[in-house]
């Protein structure tokens, strides 16, 4: 029950968040509105019966990926963005273009759907069924993505670490060692 | 079943389309490289919603599995992409894409 | 049960649980001060009420009447939103935690309004299929409160605290989640009620999953920013970390969020590893109904005590040690435990 009102409420929050992402000049505000979009999308997934997916959406997307974004924004101390020539051209061409494309898509979608409706809980996505599918039918893609993740982690570590930080000479400098010994016996100059 | 308990598939597709369009627009008009990156995430989210809606529509869970893979790819992309952004910031000291247009320093 | 009764009961349960949780939070502060004082051979709060029992009340009044400073250099919207985010997420995770079996209210009369039939309701706001995942999700969202507080304060100590907190919480969330998977494999459900039910006859998972329990406990301490992992608010290096610039009620909200998170973590440890409300049950029906709740509270109290005990026993980690420990020690142990558990379960099946 009450599927449609819930869909409309959270759909409106989604769209409002997405538009706020575009309007805000400061990246941290954009990041927060993206988090709002993701959280309300999780509710939409719940309405579609995909419980496990909703939880994963919150944990992975809103809780991990977006924390990474916020972390980088904080780390680089990103300020407000300034508009340039390029962004003005994109704005002038992009908004009408997207609007026309959107209207076309909406018209197509609405014209071809007269009676199709998705009932709430029509397809329960209990974790067990999802797991069976993931670890039986899609086992190979699953394993391949794990390799992808591993490569991505290594790539991120190599890219983000300072040049020369990974290959480090582990031998302590002799001068420092000597100084430490002198300090230990209390003879430091 | 009353009319309040079901949502037409078209509505979900519309919402997903609107989110995707917002993502494309953000990709075009944003000048901060992190914001551009977030627009890409928004597009991925829009597509995910249509996958889940179709999964519910056709009673096939494999649509949901697809979303898992999209999430994994998004996570990998975020990790590598943000690392690249940090590396770029370290050499250029700016996040404005208009000033990151040279292949050499 | 009609929908009206259901809604009324849910509202009553939510209100009762939130007020109990907030009282528990206030008194865990009292417990912390008292126990830490005894560990250091002091008395702790003694002036307000017997044994200082009214001290939380006095503290609350003090927080309300203090001047609420908002520095001119802060990023105002997020500065105000951050403590609210922290406290809301900390409190809302209580919604799926079960406290006991179920409560039966016998039929009673409301006079002219008619009679209310006997009502049996589980001692839990709602039992979700994905209860444990919901708690993990809410915990992962709680990072934003700390991170945004650090960023929006626009002060170097706060920023360092916020950065440390977000890096630390992401890192330890992985080993936290992986240590829980071992229990999930054995229980075969995400519902906290089912997990407790699968521990009947003293099959507590602490005996079957001791390694998972200790990885869980350590990473949970890091998640809640408690010593020895309280780097985000290390007072000897960062003044007060992410809440340096906060005062009065906003500071109190961070305080409440931290202790509410501690209570949640203690509840989870009890439910997943110590059999939740299971324990010897005897006596007349009313006692039989309430004893599980008593066992649950005792177990949670033990974990709260352990928090304070650990705090005044272990010194703080250095930051690079913290990261190295999380990624190079805790995570491999959690993965190894998971693999061994999965192999054993698959072999026995």
PDB file of N, CA and C in Angstrom, chain A residues 14-24, chain B residues 22:
ATOM      1  N   UNK A  14      14.815  13.009  -4.853  1.00  0.00           N
ATOM      2  CA  UNK A  14      15.902  12.642  -5.769  1.00  0.00           C
ATOM      3  C   UNK A  14      16.179  13.747  -6.767  1.00  0.00           C
ATOM      4  N   UNK A  15      15.105  14.187  -7.437  1.00  0.00           N
ATOM      5  CA  UNK A  15      15.278  15.190  -8.485  1.00  0.00           C
ATOM      6  C   UNK A  15      15.771  16.499  -7.879  1.00  0.00           C
ATOM      7  N   UNK A  16      15.207  16.861  -6.703  1.00  0.00           N
ATOM      8  CA  UNK A  16      15.648  18.098  -6.062  1.00  0.00           C
ATOM      9  C   UNK A  16      17.137  18.026  -5.732  1.00  0.00           C
ATOM     10  N   UNK A  17      17.579  16.864  -5.227  1.00  0.00           N
ATOM     11  CA  UNK A  17      18.995  16.702  -4.912  1.00  0.00           C
ATOM     12  C   UNK A  17      19.856  16.803  -6.151  1.00  0.00           C
ATOM     13  N   UNK A  18      19.390  16.176  -7.246  1.00  0.00           N
ATOM     14  CA  UNK A  18      20.184  16.197  -8.477  1.00  0.00           C
ATOM     15  C   UNK A  18      20.309  17.613  -9.010  1.00  0.00           C
ATOM     16  N   UNK A  19      19.193  18.389  -8.941  1.00  0.00           N
ATOM     17  CA  UNK A  19      19.260  19.762  -9.448  1.00  0.00           C
ATOM     18  C   UNK A  19      20.140  20.614  -8.535  1.00  0.00           C
ATOM     19  N   UNK A  20      20.044  20.352  -7.219  1.00  0.00           N
ATOM     20  CA  UNK A  20      20.884  21.091  -6.274  1.00  0.00           C
ATOM     21  C   UNK A  20      22.361  20.820  -6.550  1.00  0.00           C
ATOM     22  N   UNK A  21      22.657  19.593  -6.963  1.00  0.00           N
ATOM     23  CA  UNK A  21      24.043  19.260  -7.300  1.00  0.00           C
ATOM     24  C   UNK A  21      24.555  20.174  -8.408  1.00  0.00           C
ATOM     25  N   UNK A  22      23.662  20.458  -9.381  1.00  0.00           N
ATOM     26  CA  UNK A  22      24.074  21.295 -10.498  1.00  0.00           C
ATOM     27  C   UNK A  22      24.223  22.752 -10.081  1.00  0.00           C
ATOM     28  N   UNK A  23      23.294  23.202  -9.205  1.00  0.00           N
ATOM     29  CA  UNK A  23      23.234  24.622  -8.902  1.00  0.00           C
ATOM     30  C   UNK A  23      24.346  25.051  -7.952  1.00  0.00           C
ATOM     31  N   UNK A  24      24.651  24.195  -6.972  1.00  0.00           N
ATOM     32  CA  UNK A  24      25.629  24.586  -5.953  1.00  0.00           C
ATOM     33  C   UNK A  24      27.003  24.822  -6.562  1.00  0.00           C
TER      34      UNK A  24
ATOM     35  N   UNK B  22      20.374  15.023 -15.579  1.00  0.00           N
ATOM     36  CA  UNK B  22      21.050  15.932 -14.649  1.00  0.00           C
ATOM     37  C   UNK B  22      22.538  15.621 -14.619  1.00  0.00           C
TER      38      UNK B  22
END
